[in-house]
């Protein structure tokens, strides 16, 4: 800070003594006076025996050869290290192409209406007051008829917005994103409670037997593990869909959810209860079958997840192990820690299981 001139390094030594040879070692072999040399310590440790012999006595050409050999090896190691460090620098540098992609993704996220529509439908379903204002904000308040508990919403409610520009100019409006505590509490409630996970509908179709029942079950592939391991990201899929006819025929691959959706008409609560009561035996039998089919897919999921997880951690282990050869600041315990995490994750993936996420009963009627 405030430097105006190049730094001048003065190294006094006695000519013809070990001091001069030590200076030449640092300057010509390790090059530590002109540049930062991350390989210096490694080279000195590797050649310390030869260096000591040359310091104790003037060995003439043998010392000259040592300087030349170490200098050549230093340049080679620095070139390899630089090639490896280029990627490390990218992690801490601004790459314009990647940065622009992130900016574009954020802009698309801001323009996305999925979250506002989802929250609006959730409020309507749970009897939470959701009052949209003309200035782009919403007022969310609990009501006496609210059907859920445990949300991060106090009695006074809150003023919020889904738009970044509004949140920047309105101090009283909270910016609702997927990371907002209220949104997270909504997602957590949906994932852990039974609200919204069951449905009974009428399916208008001439291709299926009239009056028959179809059962569609979505299972979540679960693995119990610390969040730091991020095991779900290694799973080939986190949901398994099973669609069964009344007679037990597996229609999962033949009829996609998108095909069913236009022909479904949801029933009210009273009608739902009547359908479930009348066809309980069939529904329970088909659910048991669906659960077995979902469990049968686990061995393949488990192997695929292990392959992905193992390769991801092995890449980091190999990278650090390679860099450690030239960079003494990389400790062995760092590599050991990664190996431990890899082993722990592979062990936990053996405990892969499925839990029901959503169930839909469909009664076939004439179009």
Coordinates of C-alpha atoms in Angstrom, one line a residue:
X1 CA 0.0 0.0 0.0
X2 CA 1.5 3.3 -1.1
X3 CA 4.5 1.6 -2.8
X4 CA 6.0 3.8 -5.4
X5 CA 9.2 2.0 -6.5
X6 CA 10.3 -1.6 -7.0
X7 CA 11.4 -3.4 -3.9
X8 CA 15.2 -3.7 -3.6
X9 CA 16.5 -6.8 -1.8
X10 CA 20.0 -6.6 -0.3
X11 CA 21.6 -9.9 0.7
X12 CA 25.1 -9.5 2.2
X13 CA 27.4 -12.6 2.1
X14 CA 31.1 -13.4 2.2
X15 CA 32.5 -14.4 -1.2
X16 CA 33.8 -17.9 -1.5
X17 CA 32.0 -19.1 1.6
X18 CA 28.9 -21.2 2.3
X19 CA 27.0 -17.9 2.5
X20 CA 27.6 -17.3 -1.2
X21 CA 26.5 -20.8 -2.1
X22 CA 23.4 -20.5 0.0
X23 CA 22.6 -17.2 -1.8
X24 CA 23.0 -18.8 -5.2
X25 CA 20.8 -21.7 -4.0
X26 CA 18.0 -19.4 -3.1
X27 CA 18.4 -17.2 -6.2
X28 CA 19.3 -19.5 -9.0
X29 CA 17.8 -22.8 -7.9
X30 CA 14.7 -21.8 -6.0
X31 CA 14.3 -18.3 -7.5
X32 CA 12.7 -17.0 -4.3
X33 CA 14.0 -13.4 -4.6
X34 CA 12.4 -12.7 -7.9
X35 CA 9.1 -14.5 -7.6
X36 CA 6.8 -16.3 -5.1
X37 CA 7.9 -19.9 -5.4
X38 CA 5.3 -22.4 -4.1
X39 CA 7.6 -25.3 -5.0
X40 CA 10.6 -24.0 -3.1
X41 CA 9.9 -25.9 0.1
X42 CA 9.3 -29.2 -1.7
X43 CA 12.5 -28.9 -3.7
X44 CA 14.6 -28.0 -0.7
X45 CA 13.2 -31.0 1.2
X46 CA 14.0 -33.3 -1.8
X47 CA 17.6 -32.0 -2.3
X48 CA 18.5 -31.1 1.3
X49 CA 21.2 -33.9 1.6
X50 CA 23.0 -32.7 -1.6
X51 CA 22.7 -29.1 -0.6
X52 CA 24.3 -29.7 2.8
X53 CA 27.2 -31.5 1.2
X54 CA 27.8 -28.5 -1.1
X55 CA 27.5 -26.0 1.9
X56 CA 30.0 -27.9 4.0
X57 CA 32.6 -27.9 1.2
X58 CA 33.2 -26.1 -2.1
X59 CA 32.5 -29.0 -4.5
X60 CA 32.8 -26.8 -7.6
X61 CA 31.1 -28.3 -10.7
X62 CA 29.0 -30.6 -8.5
X63 CA 27.3 -27.6 -7.0
X64 CA 26.9 -26.0 -10.4
X65 CA 25.2 -29.2 -11.6
X66 CA 22.9 -29.2 -8.6
X67 CA 21.8 -25.6 -9.2
X68 CA 21.0 -26.4 -12.8
X69 CA 19.1 -29.6 -12.0
X70 CA 17.0 -28.0 -9.3
X71 CA 16.3 -25.0 -11.5
X72 CA 15.0 -27.2 -14.4
X73 CA 12.8 -29.2 -12.0
X74 CA 11.4 -26.1 -10.4
X75 CA 10.4 -24.7 -13.8
X76 CA 8.7 -27.9 -14.7
X77 CA 6.8 -28.2 -11.4
X78 CA 5.7 -24.5 -11.5
X79 CA 4.3 -25.1 -15.0
X80 CA 2.3 -28.1 -13.8
X81 CA 1.2 -26.3 -10.7
X82 CA 0.1 -23.3 -12.8
X83 CA -1.9 -25.5 -15.1
X84 CA -3.7 -26.9 -12.0
X85 CA -4.1 -23.6 -10.4
X86 CA -5.8 -22.0 -13.4
X87 CA -9.0 -23.9 -12.4
X88 CA -8.6 -22.9 -8.8
X89 CA -8.3 -19.3 -9.8
X90 CA -11.6 -19.6 -11.8
X91 CA -13.4 -20.5 -8.7
X92 CA -12.4 -17.1 -7.2
X93 CA -12.5 -15.0 -10.4
X94 CA -15.3 -13.5 -12.4
X95 CA -15.8 -15.4 -15.7
X96 CA -17.8 -13.1 -17.9
X97 CA -19.6 -15.9 -19.8
X98 CA -20.6 -17.8 -16.7
X99 CA -21.5 -14.5 -14.9
X100 CA -23.8 -13.5 -17.7
X101 CA -25.5 -16.9 -17.6
X102 CA -26.1 -16.4 -13.8
X103 CA -27.5 -12.9 -14.4
X104 CA -29.8 -14.2 -17.1
X105 CA -31.0 -17.0 -14.9
X106 CA -31.8 -14.4 -12.1
X107 CA -33.7 -12.3 -14.5
X108 CA -35.7 -15.2 -15.7
X109 CA -36.4 -16.2 -12.1
X110 CA -37.7 -12.7 -11.4
X111 CA -40.0 -12.9 -14.3
X112 CA -41.3 -16.4 -13.4
X113 CA -44.8 -16.4 -12.1
X114 CA -44.7 -20.0 -10.7
X115 CA -44.1 -19.0 -7.1
X116 CA -46.8 -16.3 -6.9
X117 CA -49.4 -18.6 -8.4
X118 CA -48.3 -21.4 -6.1
X119 CA -48.5 -19.3 -3.0
X120 CA -51.9 -17.8 -4.1
X121 CA -53.4 -21.3 -4.5
X122 CA -51.9 -22.5 -1.2
X123 CA -53.4 -19.5 0.7
X124 CA -56.8 -20.2 -0.9
X125 CA -56.6 -23.9 0.0
X126 CA -55.7 -23.2 3.6
X127 CA -58.0 -20.2 4.3
X128 CA -55.2 -17.8 4.7
X129 CA -56.1 -14.2 3.7
X130 CA -54.1 -13.3 0.5
X131 CA -55.0 -9.7 -0.5
X132 CA -53.3 -8.6 -3.7
X133 CA -52.6 -4.8 -3.9
X134 CA -52.5 -2.7 -7.1
X135 CA -48.9 -1.6 -6.3
X136 CA -47.5 -5.2 -6.7
X137 CA -47.6 -6.1 -3.1
X138 CA -49.7 -8.6 -1.2
X139 CA -51.0 -8.6 2.4
X140 CA -51.0 -12.1 4.0
X141 CA -52.9 -12.5 7.2
X142 CA -54.0 -15.6 9.3
X143 CA -57.7 -16.2 9.8
X144 CA -59.8 -18.0 12.4
X145 CA -60.6 -20.6 9.7
X146 CA -56.9 -21.3 8.8
X147 CA -56.4 -25.0 8.3
X148 CA -52.7 -25.2 9.0
X149 CA -50.4 -24.4 11.9
X150 CA -46.7 -23.9 12.3
X151 CA -46.1 -21.3 9.5
X152 CA -43.8 -18.4 10.2
X153 CA -46.6 -15.9 10.1
X154 CA -47.5 -13.8 13.1
X155 CA -51.0 -12.6 14.1
X156 CA -50.6 -9.2 12.4
X157 CA -49.6 -10.9 9.1
X158 CA -47.2 -9.3 6.7
X159 CA -46.9 -7.2 3.6
X160 CA -44.8 -8.9 0.9
X161 CA -43.9 -8.8 -2.8
X162 CA -42.7 -11.3 -5.3
X163 CA -40.9 -8.5 -7.3
X164 CA -37.3 -7.5 -6.6
X165 CA -37.8 -3.9 -7.7
X166 CA -40.7 -3.4 -5.4
X167 CA -38.8 -4.9 -2.5
X168 CA -36.0 -2.4 -3.1
X169 CA -38.2 0.6 -2.8
X170 CA -40.7 -0.6 -0.2
X171 CA -39.0 -1.1 3.2
X172 CA -42.3 -2.4 4.7
X173 CA -42.6 -5.2 2.0
X174 CA -40.8 -8.5 2.5
X175 CA -39.3 -10.0 -0.7
X176 CA -40.8 -13.5 -1.0
X177 CA -38.5 -16.0 -2.7
X178 CA -37.9 -19.7 -2.3
X179 CA -35.4 -18.9 0.4
X180 CA -37.7 -16.7 2.5
X181 CA -38.5 -18.2 5.9
X182 CA -42.3 -18.0 5.2
X183 CA -41.9 -19.8 1.9
X184 CA -39.6 -22.4 3.4
X185 CA -42.1 -23.0 6.2
X186 CA -44.8 -23.6 3.6
X187 CA -42.6 -26.0 1.7
X188 CA -41.6 -27.8 4.9
X189 CA -45.3 -28.2 5.9
X190 CA -46.2 -29.6 2.5
X191 CA -43.3 -32.1 2.5
X192 CA -43.8 -33.3 6.1
X193 CA -47.6 -33.2 6.6
X194 CA -50.4 -34.8 4.9
X195 CA -52.0 -31.6 3.6
X196 CA -52.6 -31.7 -0.2
X197 CA -51.1 -35.2 -0.6
X198 CA -54.3 -37.1 -1.4
X199 CA -57.0 -36.6 -4.1
X200 CA -60.0 -38.4 -5.6
X201 CA -61.0 -37.5 -9.1
X202 CA -63.3 -38.7 -11.9
X203 CA -61.4 -39.8 -15.1
X204 CA -63.5 -39.4 -18.3
X205 CA -62.3 -42.1 -20.7
X206 CA -63.8 -44.5 -23.1
X207 CA -60.6 -46.6 -23.3
X208 CA -60.9 -48.0 -19.8
X209 CA -63.6 -50.0 -18.1
X210 CA -66.4 -47.8 -16.8
X211 CA -66.6 -47.7 -13.0
X212 CA -63.1 -49.1 -12.5
X213 CA -60.6 -47.5 -10.2
X214 CA -57.0 -46.4 -11.1
X215 CA -54.6 -45.7 -8.3
X216 CA -51.7 -43.3 -8.8
X217 CA -49.0 -43.2 -6.1
X218 CA -45.9 -41.0 -6.0
X219 CA -43.2 -42.2 -3.7
X220 CA -40.3 -40.1 -2.5
X221 CA -36.8 -41.7 -2.6
X222 CA -35.4 -41.0 0.9
X223 CA -32.0 -41.3 2.3
X224 CA -31.2 -40.2 5.9
X225 CA -27.9 -38.4 6.0
X226 CA -26.3 -35.1 7.1
X227 CA -27.0 -32.2 4.8
X228 CA -23.3 -31.6 4.3
X229 CA -23.1 -34.8 2.2
X230 CA -25.9 -33.7 -0.2
X231 CA -26.8 -37.2 -1.0
X232 CA -30.1 -36.4 -2.7
X233 CA -28.2 -34.7 -5.5
X234 CA -26.6 -38.0 -6.4
X235 CA -30.0 -39.8 -6.8
X236 CA -31.0 -40.5 -10.4
X237 CA -34.5 -39.4 -9.5
X238 CA -36.2 -38.4 -6.2
X239 CA -39.7 -39.4 -7.1
X240 CA -41.1 -42.8 -8.3
X241 CA -44.6 -42.8 -9.9
X242 CA -46.7 -46.0 -10.0
X243 CA -50.0 -46.1 -11.8
X244 CA -52.1 -49.3 -11.4
X245 CA -55.4 -50.4 -12.8
X246 CA -58.1 -52.0 -10.6
X247 CA -56.9 -55.5 -11.6
X248 CA -53.3 -54.6 -10.8
X249 CA -51.9 -53.9 -14.3
X250 CA -48.9 -51.5 -14.2
X251 CA -49.7 -48.5 -16.4
X252 CA -46.9 -46.3 -15.2
X253 CA -45.0 -46.3 -18.5
X254 CA -48.1 -46.4 -20.7
X255 CA -50.0 -43.4 -19.3
X256 CA -48.1 -40.3 -18.4
X257 CA -49.5 -37.7 -15.9
X258 CA -49.7 -35.2 -18.7
X259 CA -52.1 -37.5 -20.6
X260 CA -54.4 -37.9 -17.6
X261 CA -54.6 -34.3 -16.5
X262 CA -57.0 -32.9 -19.2
X263 CA -59.6 -35.6 -18.4
X264 CA -59.5 -35.4 -14.6
X265 CA -62.3 -33.7 -12.6
X266 CA -61.7 -33.4 -8.9
X267 CA -64.5 -34.3 -6.5
X268 CA -65.6 -32.5 -3.4
X269 CA -64.8 -33.8 0.1
X270 CA -68.1 -35.6 0.7
X271 CA -67.9 -37.4 -2.7
X272 CA -64.3 -38.3 -2.0
X273 CA -65.2 -40.0 1.3
X274 CA -68.0 -42.0 -0.4
X275 CA -65.6 -43.3 -3.1
X276 CA -62.9 -44.3 -0.6
X277 CA -65.4 -46.0 1.6
X278 CA -67.0 -48.0 -1.2
X279 CA -63.7 -49.1 -2.8
X280 CA -61.4 -49.3 0.2
X281 CA -60.4 -53.0 -0.3
X282 CA -59.3 -52.3 -3.9
X283 CA -57.4 -49.1 -3.0
X284 CA -55.5 -50.8 -0.1
X285 CA -54.6 -53.8 -2.3
X286 CA -53.3 -51.7 -5.1
X287 CA -51.4 -49.4 -2.7
X288 CA -49.6 -52.5 -1.3
X289 CA -48.7 -53.5 -4.8
X290 CA -47.5 -50.0 -5.7
X291 CA -45.3 -50.0 -2.7
X292 CA -43.6 -53.3 -3.7
X293 CA -43.1 -52.0 -7.2
X294 CA -41.4 -48.8 -5.9
X295 CA -39.2 -50.8 -3.6
X296 CA -38.2 -53.1 -6.5
X297 CA -36.6 -50.1 -8.2
X298 CA -34.4 -49.2 -5.3
X299 CA -31.4 -51.5 -6.0
X300 CA -30.9 -49.8 -9.4
X301 CA -31.3 -46.3 -7.9
X302 CA -28.9 -47.2 -5.2
X303 CA -26.2 -48.4 -7.6
X304 CA -26.6 -45.3 -9.9
X305 CA -26.4 -43.0 -6.9
X306 CA -23.3 -44.7 -5.5
X307 CA -21.6 -44.3 -8.9
X308 CA -22.4 -40.6 -9.2
X309 CA -21.5 -39.9 -5.5
X310 CA -18.2 -41.9 -5.6
X311 CA -17.0 -40.2 -8.8
X312 CA -17.8 -36.7 -7.5
X313 CA -15.8 -37.2 -4.3
X314 CA -13.0 -39.1 -6.0
X315 CA -12.5 -36.3 -8.4
X316 CA -11.8 -33.9 -5.5
X317 CA -9.6 -36.4 -3.7
X318 CA -7.5 -37.0 -6.8
X319 CA -7.3 -33.2 -7.5
X320 CA -6.0 -32.5 -4.0
X321 CA -3.7 -35.4 -4.0
X322 CA -2.1 -34.2 -7.2
X323 CA -1.8 -30.6 -6.0
X324 CA -0.3 -31.8 -2.7
X325 CA 2.8 -33.0 -4.6
X326 CA 3.7 -29.4 -5.4
X327 CA 1.9 -27.4 -2.8
X328 CA 2.9 -28.1 0.8
X329 CA 0.0 -26.0 2.1
X330 CA -2.4 -28.8 1.3
X331 CA -2.5 -31.0 4.3
X332 CA -3.0 -34.7 4.4
X333 CA -5.9 -34.4 6.8
X334 CA -7.8 -32.5 4.1
X335 CA -7.6 -35.5 1.8
X336 CA -8.4 -37.9 4.6
X337 CA -11.5 -35.9 5.4
X338 CA -12.8 -36.1 1.8
X339 CA -12.1 -39.9 1.9
X340 CA -14.1 -40.2 5.1
X341 CA -17.0 -38.2 3.6
X342 CA -17.0 -40.4 0.5
X343 CA -17.0 -43.6 2.6
X344 CA -19.7 -42.3 4.9
X345 CA -22.0 -41.3 2.0
X346 CA -21.6 -44.6 0.2
X347 CA -22.5 -46.4 3.4
X348 CA -25.6 -44.3 4.0
X349 CA -26.8 -44.8 0.4
X350 CA -27.3 -48.5 1.3
X351 CA -30.2 -47.3 3.5
X352 CA -32.2 -45.9 0.5
X353 CA -36.0 -46.2 1.1
X354 CA -39.3 -44.9 -0.4
X355 CA -42.1 -43.1 1.4
X356 CA -45.5 -42.2 0.0
X357 CA -45.6 -38.6 -1.2
X358 CA -49.0 -38.3 -2.9
X359 CA -51.9 -40.6 -3.7
X360 CA -54.7 -40.1 -6.3
X361 CA -57.7 -42.3 -6.7
X362 CA -59.4 -42.1 -10.1
X363 CA -62.8 -43.5 -11.0
X364 CA -63.4 -44.1 -14.7
X365 CA -66.7 -42.7 -16.2
X366 CA -67.9 -42.2 -19.7
X367 CA -66.8 -39.0 -21.4

